[in-house]
């Protein structure tokens, strides 16, 4: 498929479908983008597993860190890659060796590896590149509009609320019903 | 909606304004509150650390203002926007995020007088220099740029004078030199011209004028085009370096193509403080819903008024880019083909005294210092806004003794013309 742009329906479908996300390159440093995204996705009810060899065995935001995807002791729905475009190729290959295979491989903003994407798609795995799931969730839920960001979403429907004062969700996307966020 | 790309008028009504999530209110409510409660301390920490989207304090974000910001970002084709107290405040925050003491702005000389004052005098206190250049000559921008230049500033449609700036030519120079192009789009509004589509990186507005459109609310906005690489040169440390205010966070790396709007918000607006009132945001939001209708009518009527004045024996000259034969007509056809906007200037025969007589004689036009109202407005700069200047300075500023400026309103154009006719006949 064309990875220059994605339809909202494609992104929404992915955020609706996945529950367990392995984040490769998750940082324990609280001002790094990967830490932000980990924290946000946890707050939205996703089960997020940090992957970082340097932090293996420790916890980030209460989640046990694993050294590699192969070490994770449960099925992974989506692999979210916070590494450079070149390194992403080997991570995608690692992901494709998992049993069961993940449903989605997601590469963060500025990360794009078309060869790796083609290998994943050949095995029926959906791919998103050069996007951030936090920004996409915030965009599609309308939360990102609170910071003046152009969500490019128009709707005459009331946004979906989640528990808490200022938490929106995606209609139909509720990985863990009732959790805060 | 589906993935169909909505048109401008649809965006003007819907962008940023889903029904209220708590009450279902269809019109964006006025969140007239200074502060917002947190769920718990962790939620508060996430908000203060910029890790979650949400509201803390109306100086930084407010849901009514946020709807306005998203709407303007959508209309300009930007990635994000930040609304502030006035157009001047918008310019202050833009340059605060770009310049350090000793840096300079290369600015076209055809600007709103208030902007010229701001740059010549107030910005000097911050150690920011302005290097003036001939707005109608793109090459003169390239000639003025030096190693300390951090921004290029122009107006798309200059006030007054009816000069249409060649945005693409200047944007090409800016891109070549790795400097962001900032465009004040107040007079044109995004209905007539979208500078980001022509290569601008940042757009600013006085929302007080055509965006609000009804002469009732002050406001300004900064639109981030999402196009500039703030990390490439190392010259924009507010975006490319770890920020001590946020425990070492790097804003460009963290917020990507809307990092400039975030920098203006969390460094500029947070610490300098020129926040817009939620009430004003609401009034301007309401105004924007009719922007396409109003700007078309303003432009159509202004062209008719310009044609009437051109044929009047007491009028020496008319400057309006929407007029056939005007020196800027071809640039207007390129950058703002739907119309030349509401503002025009003309020279009344008889000089200073004739100008004073004209603004005294009008009955429908309001004699005041503003533009972009539903009402038709008139001013004689030489006796008012530019009174303190010498005659030579007045002429250089486009405010010679004979100059009269109109902001053509939305009344019946026959009535506007009749008022000018009776006022001119008594001059």
PDB file of N, CA, C and O in Angstrom, chain B residues 64-132:
ATOM      1  N   UNK B  64     -12.421  27.002  24.677  1.00  0.00           N
ATOM      2  CA  UNK B  64     -13.039  27.906  23.690  1.00  0.00           C
ATOM      3  C   UNK B  64     -11.968  28.430  22.742  1.00  0.00           C
ATOM      4  O   UNK B  64     -12.129  28.432  21.512  1.00  0.00           O
ATOM      5  N   UNK B  65     -10.860  28.848  23.333  1.00  0.00           N
ATOM      6  CA  UNK B  65      -9.752  29.358  22.534  1.00  0.00           C
ATOM      7  C   UNK B  65      -9.167  28.246  21.654  1.00  0.00           C
ATOM      8  O   UNK B  65      -8.770  28.499  20.512  1.00  0.00           O
ATOM      9  N   UNK B  66      -9.139  27.029  22.177  1.00  0.00           N
ATOM     10  CA  UNK B  66      -8.600  25.904  21.403  1.00  0.00           C
ATOM     11  C   UNK B  66      -9.412  25.661  20.135  1.00  0.00           C
ATOM     12  O   UNK B  66      -8.856  25.348  19.074  1.00  0.00           O
ATOM     13  N   UNK B  67     -10.730  25.819  20.233  1.00  0.00           N
ATOM     14  CA  UNK B  67     -11.569  25.649  19.038  1.00  0.00           C
ATOM     15  C   UNK B  67     -11.204  26.707  17.991  1.00  0.00           C
ATOM     16  O   UNK B  67     -11.114  26.420  16.791  1.00  0.00           O
ATOM     17  N   UNK B  68     -10.977  27.932  18.464  1.00  0.00           N
ATOM     18  CA  UNK B  68     -10.562  29.010  17.557  1.00  0.00           C
ATOM     19  C   UNK B  68      -9.216  28.680  16.913  1.00  0.00           C
ATOM     20  O   UNK B  68      -9.030  28.856  15.697  1.00  0.00           O
ATOM     21  N   UNK B  69      -8.289  28.183  17.723  1.00  0.00           N
ATOM     22  CA  UNK B  69      -6.955  27.881  17.208  1.00  0.00           C
ATOM     23  C   UNK B  69      -7.008  26.802  16.130  1.00  0.00           C
ATOM     24  O   UNK B  69      -6.396  26.936  15.049  1.00  0.00           O
ATOM     25  N   UNK B  70      -7.740  25.747  16.423  1.00  0.00           N
ATOM     26  CA  UNK B  70      -7.796  24.662  15.436  1.00  0.00           C
ATOM     27  C   UNK B  70      -8.482  25.135  14.156  1.00  0.00           C
ATOM     28  O   UNK B  70      -8.084  24.768  13.048  1.00  0.00           O
ATOM     29  N   UNK B  71      -9.489  25.989  14.317  1.00  0.00           N
ATOM     30  CA  UNK B  71     -10.200  26.467  13.124  1.00  0.00           C
ATOM     31  C   UNK B  71      -9.277  27.305  12.240  1.00  0.00           C
ATOM     32  O   UNK B  71      -9.235  27.130  11.020  1.00  0.00           O
ATOM     33  N   UNK B  72      -8.530  28.216  12.842  1.00  0.00           N
ATOM     34  CA  UNK B  72      -7.642  29.060  12.028  1.00  0.00           C
ATOM     35  C   UNK B  72      -6.533  28.203  11.404  1.00  0.00           C
ATOM     36  O   UNK B  72      -6.167  28.394  10.239  1.00  0.00           O
ATOM     37  N   UNK B  73      -6.015  27.228  12.176  1.00  0.00           N
ATOM     38  CA  UNK B  73      -4.988  26.338  11.618  1.00  0.00           C
ATOM     39  C   UNK B  73      -5.544  25.621  10.386  1.00  0.00           C
ATOM     40  O   UNK B  73      -4.856  25.498   9.363  1.00  0.00           O
ATOM     41  N   UNK B  74      -6.774  25.161  10.471  1.00  0.00           N
ATOM     42  CA  UNK B  74      -7.386  24.448   9.341  1.00  0.00           C
ATOM     43  C   UNK B  74      -7.571  25.380   8.145  1.00  0.00           C
ATOM     44  O   UNK B  74      -7.293  25.010   7.000  1.00  0.00           O
ATOM     45  N   UNK B  75      -8.019  26.605   8.401  1.00  0.00           N
ATOM     46  CA  UNK B  75      -8.285  27.535   7.293  1.00  0.00           C
ATOM     47  C   UNK B  75      -7.001  27.965   6.598  1.00  0.00           C
ATOM     48  O   UNK B  75      -6.983  28.197   5.392  1.00  0.00           O
ATOM     49  N   UNK B  76      -5.904  28.068   7.366  1.00  0.00           N
ATOM     50  CA  UNK B  76      -4.628  28.472   6.764  1.00  0.00           C
ATOM     51  C   UNK B  76      -3.850  27.270   6.219  1.00  0.00           C
ATOM     52  O   UNK B  76      -2.806  27.452   5.595  1.00  0.00           O
ATOM     53  N   UNK B  77      -4.320  26.048   6.483  1.00  0.00           N
ATOM     54  CA  UNK B  77      -3.581  24.876   6.039  1.00  0.00           C
ATOM     55  C   UNK B  77      -2.331  24.635   6.860  1.00  0.00           C
ATOM     56  O   UNK B  77      -1.337  24.101   6.370  1.00  0.00           O
ATOM     57  N   UNK B  78      -2.368  25.015   8.144  1.00  0.00           N
ATOM     58  CA  UNK B  78      -1.236  24.797   9.030  1.00  0.00           C
ATOM     59  C   UNK B  78      -1.410  23.551   9.876  1.00  0.00           C
ATOM     60  O   UNK B  78      -2.460  22.902   9.855  1.00  0.00           O
ATOM     61  N   UNK B  79      -0.356  23.215  10.637  1.00  0.00           N
ATOM     62  CA  UNK B  79      -0.424  22.044  11.506  1.00  0.00           C
ATOM     63  C   UNK B  79      -1.029  22.382  12.862  1.00  0.00           C
ATOM     64  O   UNK B  79      -1.590  21.505  13.528  1.00  0.00           O
ATOM     65  N   UNK B  80      -0.884  23.627  13.308  1.00  0.00           N
ATOM     66  CA  UNK B  80      -1.400  24.028  14.616  1.00  0.00           C
ATOM     67  C   UNK B  80      -1.416  25.546  14.684  1.00  0.00           C
ATOM     68  O   UNK B  80      -0.800  26.218  13.845  1.00  0.00           O
ATOM     69  N   UNK B  81      -2.114  26.069  15.691  1.00  0.00           N
ATOM     70  CA  UNK B  81      -2.165  27.517  15.873  1.00  0.00           C
ATOM     71  C   UNK B  81      -2.202  27.848  17.349  1.00  0.00           C
ATOM     72  O   UNK B  81      -2.516  26.993  18.183  1.00  0.00           O
ATOM     73  N   UNK B  82      -1.883  29.097  17.646  1.00  0.00           N
ATOM     74  CA  UNK B  82      -1.930  29.614  19.010  1.00  0.00           C
ATOM     75  C   UNK B  82      -2.602  30.978  18.959  1.00  0.00           C
ATOM     76  O   UNK B  82      -2.125  31.876  18.270  1.00  0.00           O
ATOM     77  N   UNK B  83      -3.725  31.116  19.678  1.00  0.00           N
ATOM     78  CA  UNK B  83      -4.421  32.405  19.720  1.00  0.00           C
ATOM     79  C   UNK B  83      -3.949  33.186  20.932  1.00  0.00           C
ATOM     80  O   UNK B  83      -3.731  32.614  22.000  1.00  0.00           O
ATOM     81  N   UNK B  84      -3.789  34.490  20.748  1.00  0.00           N
ATOM     82  CA  UNK B  84      -3.274  35.361  21.805  1.00  0.00           C
ATOM     83  C   UNK B  84      -4.087  36.651  21.825  1.00  0.00           C
ATOM     84  O   UNK B  84      -5.082  36.780  21.102  1.00  0.00           O
ATOM     85  N   UNK B  85      -3.660  37.606  22.675  1.00  0.00           N
ATOM     86  CA  UNK B  85      -4.490  38.769  22.974  1.00  0.00           C
ATOM     87  C   UNK B  85      -4.654  39.730  21.803  1.00  0.00           C
ATOM     88  O   UNK B  85      -5.652  40.441  21.730  1.00  0.00           O
ATOM     89  N   UNK B  86      -3.690  39.781  20.900  1.00  0.00           N
ATOM     90  CA  UNK B  86      -3.750  40.749  19.798  1.00  0.00           C
ATOM     91  C   UNK B  86      -2.767  40.323  18.710  1.00  0.00           C
ATOM     92  O   UNK B  86      -1.928  39.441  18.931  1.00  0.00           O
ATOM     93  N   UNK B  87      -2.859  40.974  17.571  1.00  0.00           N
ATOM     94  CA  UNK B  87      -1.895  40.701  16.514  1.00  0.00           C
ATOM     95  C   UNK B  87      -0.481  41.058  16.930  1.00  0.00           C
ATOM     96  O   UNK B  87       0.483  40.377  16.577  1.00  0.00           O
ATOM     97  N   UNK B  88      -0.352  42.143  17.691  1.00  0.00           N
ATOM     98  CA  UNK B  88       0.974  42.529  18.182  1.00  0.00           C
ATOM     99  C   UNK B  88       1.555  41.461  19.097  1.00  0.00           C
ATOM    100  O   UNK B  88       2.751  41.179  19.056  1.00  0.00           O
ATOM    101  N   UNK B  89       0.694  40.898  19.955  1.00  0.00           N
ATOM    102  CA  UNK B  89       1.151  39.833  20.857  1.00  0.00           C
ATOM    103  C   UNK B  89       1.607  38.622  20.042  1.00  0.00           C
ATOM    104  O   UNK B  89       2.603  37.972  20.377  1.00  0.00           O
ATOM    105  N   UNK B  90       0.900  38.329  18.955  1.00  0.00           N
ATOM    106  CA  UNK B  90       1.283  37.193  18.109  1.00  0.00           C
ATOM    107  C   UNK B  90       2.690  37.406  17.560  1.00  0.00           C
ATOM    108  O   UNK B  90       3.537  36.505  17.579  1.00  0.00           O
ATOM    109  N   UNK B  91       2.962  38.621  17.078  1.00  0.00           N
ATOM    110  CA  UNK B  91       4.288  38.914  16.520  1.00  0.00           C
ATOM    111  C   UNK B  91       5.365  38.823  17.603  1.00  0.00           C
ATOM    112  O   UNK B  91       6.444  38.276  17.380  1.00  0.00           O
ATOM    113  N   UNK B  92       5.060  39.347  18.791  1.00  0.00           N
ATOM    114  CA  UNK B  92       6.024  39.283  19.895  1.00  0.00           C
ATOM    115  C   UNK B  92       6.394  37.831  20.190  1.00  0.00           C
ATOM    116  O   UNK B  92       7.577  37.486  20.312  1.00  0.00           O
ATOM    117  N   UNK B  93       5.398  36.948  20.266  1.00  0.00           N
ATOM    118  CA  UNK B  93       5.679  35.559  20.624  1.00  0.00           C
ATOM    119  C   UNK B  93       6.421  34.832  19.499  1.00  0.00           C
ATOM    120  O   UNK B  93       7.287  33.986  19.773  1.00  0.00           O
ATOM    121  N   UNK B  94       6.104  35.143  18.260  1.00  0.00           N
ATOM    122  CA  UNK B  94       6.813  34.522  17.133  1.00  0.00           C
ATOM    123  C   UNK B  94       8.299  34.845  17.208  1.00  0.00           C
ATOM    124  O   UNK B  94       9.154  33.951  17.128  1.00  0.00           O
ATOM    125  N   UNK B  95       8.618  36.124  17.379  1.00  0.00           N
ATOM    126  CA  UNK B  95      10.035  36.513  17.347  1.00  0.00           C
ATOM    127  C   UNK B  95      10.743  36.104  18.643  1.00  0.00           C
ATOM    128  O   UNK B  95      11.937  35.834  18.639  1.00  0.00           O
ATOM    129  N   UNK B  96       9.993  36.045  19.738  1.00  0.00           N
ATOM    130  CA  UNK B  96      10.574  35.559  21.003  1.00  0.00           C
ATOM    131  C   UNK B  96      11.054  34.118  20.853  1.00  0.00           C
ATOM    132  O   UNK B  96      12.077  33.731  21.418  1.00  0.00           O
ATOM    133  N   UNK B  97      10.332  33.333  20.068  1.00  0.00           N
ATOM    134  CA  UNK B  97      10.738  31.927  19.876  1.00  0.00           C
ATOM    135  C   UNK B  97      11.872  31.791  18.871  1.00  0.00           C
ATOM    136  O   UNK B  97      12.560  30.766  18.844  1.00  0.00           O
ATOM    137  N   UNK B  98      12.102  32.815  18.055  1.00  0.00           N
ATOM    138  CA  UNK B  98      13.110  32.714  16.985  1.00  0.00           C
ATOM    139  C   UNK B  98      14.417  33.440  17.296  1.00  0.00           C
ATOM    140  O   UNK B  98      15.475  33.019  16.849  1.00  0.00           O
ATOM    141  N   UNK B  99      14.326  34.585  18.009  1.00  0.00           N
ATOM    142  CA  UNK B  99      15.491  35.461  18.118  1.00  0.00           C
ATOM    143  C   UNK B  99      16.080  35.475  19.530  1.00  0.00           C
ATOM    144  O   UNK B  99      15.348  35.383  20.517  1.00  0.00           O
ATOM    145  N   UNK B 100      17.382  35.653  19.569  1.00  0.00           N
ATOM    146  CA  UNK B 100      18.083  35.978  20.808  1.00  0.00           C
ATOM    147  C   UNK B 100      18.660  37.384  20.644  1.00  0.00           C
ATOM    148  O   UNK B 100      18.741  37.892  19.524  1.00  0.00           O
ATOM    149  N   UNK B 101      19.080  38.016  21.763  1.00  0.00           N
ATOM    150  CA  UNK B 101      19.681  39.348  21.631  1.00  0.00           C
ATOM    151  C   UNK B 101      20.831  39.322  20.616  1.00  0.00           C
ATOM    152  O   UNK B 101      21.657  38.404  20.623  1.00  0.00           O
ATOM    153  N   UNK B 102      20.864  40.329  19.735  1.00  0.00           N
ATOM    154  CA  UNK B 102      21.894  40.381  18.707  1.00  0.00           C
ATOM    155  C   UNK B 102      21.435  39.834  17.371  1.00  0.00           C
ATOM    156  O   UNK B 102      22.097  40.037  16.354  1.00  0.00           O
ATOM    157  N   UNK B 103      20.303  39.116  17.371  1.00  0.00           N
ATOM    158  CA  UNK B 103      19.757  38.590  16.112  1.00  0.00           C
ATOM    159  C   UNK B 103      18.919  39.659  15.422  1.00  0.00           C
ATOM    160  O   UNK B 103      18.574  40.679  16.012  1.00  0.00           O
ATOM    161  N   UNK B 104      18.587  39.406  14.170  1.00  0.00           N
ATOM    162  CA  UNK B 104      17.779  40.387  13.449  1.00  0.00           C
ATOM    163  C   UNK B 104      16.685  39.766  12.597  1.00  0.00           C
ATOM    164  O   UNK B 104      16.702  38.572  12.305  1.00  0.00           O
ATOM    165  N   UNK B 105      15.725  40.629  12.241  1.00  0.00           N
ATOM    166  CA  UNK B 105      14.616  40.294  11.351  1.00  0.00           C
ATOM    167  C   UNK B 105      14.821  41.104  10.078  1.00  0.00           C
ATOM    168  O   UNK B 105      15.078  42.310  10.158  1.00  0.00           O
ATOM    169  N   UNK B 106      14.719  40.477   8.918  1.00  0.00           N
ATOM    170  CA  UNK B 106      14.673  41.217   7.665  1.00  0.00           C
ATOM    171  C   UNK B 106      13.197  41.390   7.304  1.00  0.00           C
ATOM    172  O   UNK B 106      12.478  40.404   7.111  1.00  0.00           O
ATOM    173  N   UNK B 107      12.744  42.654   7.290  1.00  0.00           N
ATOM    174  CA  UNK B 107      11.314  42.918   7.124  1.00  0.00           C
ATOM    175  C   UNK B 107      11.056  43.819   5.926  1.00  0.00           C
ATOM    176  O   UNK B 107      11.771  44.801   5.714  1.00  0.00           O
ATOM    177  N   UNK B 108      10.032  43.490   5.168  1.00  0.00           N
ATOM    178  CA  UNK B 108       9.587  44.342   4.078  1.00  0.00           C
ATOM    179  C   UNK B 108       9.083  45.667   4.636  1.00  0.00           C
ATOM    180  O   UNK B 108       8.500  45.701   5.715  1.00  0.00           O
ATOM    181  N   UNK B 109       9.294  46.752   3.911  1.00  0.00           N
ATOM    182  CA  UNK B 109       8.949  48.072   4.462  1.00  0.00           C
ATOM    183  C   UNK B 109       7.483  48.436   4.291  1.00  0.00           C
ATOM    184  O   UNK B 109       7.033  49.457   4.786  1.00  0.00           O
ATOM    185  N   UNK B 110       6.717  47.601   3.576  1.00  0.00           N
ATOM    186  CA  UNK B 110       5.288  47.906   3.416  1.00  0.00           C
ATOM    187  C   UNK B 110       4.507  47.140   4.480  1.00  0.00           C
ATOM    188  O   UNK B 110       4.032  46.023   4.269  1.00  0.00           O
ATOM    189  N   UNK B 111       4.443  47.749   5.663  1.00  0.00           N
ATOM    190  CA  UNK B 111       3.784  47.103   6.795  1.00  0.00           C
ATOM    191  C   UNK B 111       2.816  48.072   7.458  1.00  0.00           C
ATOM    192  O   UNK B 111       2.961  49.289   7.346  1.00  0.00           O
ATOM    193  N   UNK B 112       1.895  47.492   8.222  1.00  0.00           N
ATOM    194  CA  UNK B 112       1.045  48.237   9.134  1.00  0.00           C
ATOM    195  C   UNK B 112       1.945  49.094  10.035  1.00  0.00           C
ATOM    196  O   UNK B 112       2.960  48.614  10.549  1.00  0.00           O
ATOM    197  N   UNK B 113       1.579  50.370  10.230  1.00  0.00           N
ATOM    198  CA  UNK B 113       2.402  51.289  11.002  1.00  0.00           C
ATOM    199  C   UNK B 113       2.703  50.799  12.405  1.00  0.00           C
ATOM    200  O   UNK B 113       3.784  51.016  12.942  1.00  0.00           O
ATOM    201  N   UNK B 114       1.732  50.112  13.014  1.00  0.00           N
ATOM    202  CA  UNK B 114       1.944  49.580  14.354  1.00  0.00           C
ATOM    203  C   UNK B 114       3.054  48.547  14.386  1.00  0.00           C
ATOM    204  O   UNK B 114       3.818  48.459  15.357  1.00  0.00           O
ATOM    205  N   UNK B 115       3.157  47.765  13.322  1.00  0.00           N
ATOM    206  CA  UNK B 115       4.227  46.762  13.261  1.00  0.00           C
ATOM    207  C   UNK B 115       5.582  47.435  13.088  1.00  0.00           C
ATOM    208  O   UNK B 115       6.587  46.998  13.644  1.00  0.00           O
ATOM    209  N   UNK B 116       5.605  48.511  12.295  1.00  0.00           N
ATOM    210  CA  UNK B 116       6.862  49.246  12.109  1.00  0.00           C
ATOM    211  C   UNK B 116       7.333  49.811  13.442  1.00  0.00           C
ATOM    212  O   UNK B 116       8.502  49.689  13.815  1.00  0.00           O
ATOM    213  N   UNK B 117       6.397  50.377  14.213  1.00  0.00           N
ATOM    214  CA  UNK B 117       6.746  50.886  15.547  1.00  0.00           C
ATOM    215  C   UNK B 117       7.254  49.775  16.451  1.00  0.00           C
ATOM    216  O   UNK B 117       8.258  49.933  17.142  1.00  0.00           O
ATOM    217  N   UNK B 118       6.532  48.659  16.468  1.00  0.00           N
ATOM    218  CA  UNK B 118       6.908  47.542  17.342  1.00  0.00           C
ATOM    219  C   UNK B 118       8.340  47.103  17.054  1.00  0.00           C
ATOM    220  O   UNK B 118       9.135  46.890  17.962  1.00  0.00           O
ATOM    221  N   UNK B 119       8.663  46.986  15.773  1.00  0.00           N
ATOM    222  CA  UNK B 119       9.983  46.486  15.396  1.00  0.00           C
ATOM    223  C   UNK B 119      11.068  47.538  15.600  1.00  0.00           C
ATOM    224  O   UNK B 119      12.168  47.226  16.059  1.00  0.00           O
ATOM    225  N   UNK B 120      10.764  48.787  15.254  1.00  0.00           N
ATOM    226  CA  UNK B 120      11.779  49.834  15.369  1.00  0.00           C
ATOM    227  C   UNK B 120      12.120  50.152  16.821  1.00  0.00           C
ATOM    228  O   UNK B 120      13.273  50.437  17.141  1.00  0.00           O
ATOM    229  N   UNK B 121      11.115  50.132  17.683  1.00  0.00           N
ATOM    230  CA  UNK B 121      11.315  50.657  19.037  1.00  0.00           C
ATOM    231  C   UNK B 121      11.247  49.565  20.109  1.00  0.00           C
ATOM    232  O   UNK B 121      12.223  49.320  20.793  1.00  0.00           O
ATOM    233  N   UNK B 122      10.098  48.895  20.255  1.00  0.00           N
ATOM    234  CA  UNK B 122       9.952  47.943  21.369  1.00  0.00           C
ATOM    235  C   UNK B 122      10.924  46.773  21.251  1.00  0.00           C
ATOM    236  O   UNK B 122      11.512  46.343  22.240  1.00  0.00           O
ATOM    237  N   UNK B 123      11.078  46.247  20.026  1.00  0.00           N
ATOM    238  CA  UNK B 123      11.942  45.070  19.874  1.00  0.00           C
ATOM    239  C   UNK B 123      13.406  45.402  20.178  1.00  0.00           C
ATOM    240  O   UNK B 123      14.184  44.533  20.530  1.00  0.00           O
ATOM    241  N   UNK B 124      13.754  46.687  20.018  1.00  0.00           N
ATOM    242  CA  UNK B 124      15.121  47.111  20.308  1.00  0.00           C
ATOM    243  C   UNK B 124      15.486  46.825  21.761  1.00  0.00           C
ATOM    244  O   UNK B 124      16.625  46.494  22.090  1.00  0.00           O
ATOM    245  N   UNK B 125      14.493  46.930  22.647  1.00  0.00           N
ATOM    246  CA  UNK B 125      14.741  46.666  24.078  1.00  0.00           C
ATOM    247  C   UNK B 125      15.132  45.214  24.321  1.00  0.00           C
ATOM    248  O   UNK B 125      15.727  44.896  25.346  1.00  0.00           O
ATOM    249  N   UNK B 126      14.738  44.327  23.426  1.00  0.00           N
ATOM    250  CA  UNK B 126      15.098  42.912  23.564  1.00  0.00           C
ATOM    251  C   UNK B 126      16.416  42.595  22.866  1.00  0.00           C
ATOM    252  O   UNK B 126      16.838  41.437  22.829  1.00  0.00           O
ATOM    253  N   UNK B 127      17.022  43.610  22.259  1.00  0.00           N
ATOM    254  CA  UNK B 127      18.254  43.368  21.521  1.00  0.00           C
ATOM    255  C   UNK B 127      17.993  42.775  20.149  1.00  0.00           C
ATOM    256  O   UNK B 127      18.888  42.189  19.549  1.00  0.00           O
ATOM    257  N   UNK B 128      16.763  42.925  19.658  1.00  0.00           N
ATOM    258  CA  UNK B 128      16.437  42.420  18.319  1.00  0.00           C
ATOM    259  C   UNK B 128      16.491  43.593  17.345  1.00  0.00           C
ATOM    260  O   UNK B 128      15.854  44.615  17.551  1.00  0.00           O
ATOM    261  N   UNK B 129      17.206  43.407  16.266  1.00  0.00           N
ATOM    262  CA  UNK B 129      17.331  44.460  15.269  1.00  0.00           C
ATOM    263  C   UNK B 129      16.387  44.156  14.101  1.00  0.00           C
ATOM    264  O   UNK B 129      16.118  42.992  13.796  1.00  0.00           O
ATOM    265  N   UNK B 130      15.876  45.204  13.471  1.00  0.00           N
ATOM    266  CA  UNK B 130      15.113  45.002  12.239  1.00  0.00           C
ATOM    267  C   UNK B 130      15.881  45.643  11.093  1.00  0.00           C
ATOM    268  O   UNK B 130      16.414  46.741  11.214  1.00  0.00           O
ATOM    269  N   UNK B 131      15.999  44.900   9.994  1.00  0.00           N
ATOM    270  CA  UNK B 131      16.655  45.429   8.793  1.00  0.00           C
ATOM    271  C   UNK B 131      15.579  45.579   7.728  1.00  0.00           C
ATOM    272  O   UNK B 131      15.027  44.589   7.238  1.00  0.00           O
ATOM    273  N   UNK B 132      15.272  46.837   7.418  1.00  0.00           N
ATOM    274  CA  UNK B 132      14.175  47.109   6.473  1.00  0.00           C
ATOM    275  C   UNK B 132      14.637  46.878   5.049  1.00  0.00           C
ATOM    276  O   UNK B 132      15.760  47.196   4.681  1.00  0.00           O
TER     277      UNK B 132
END
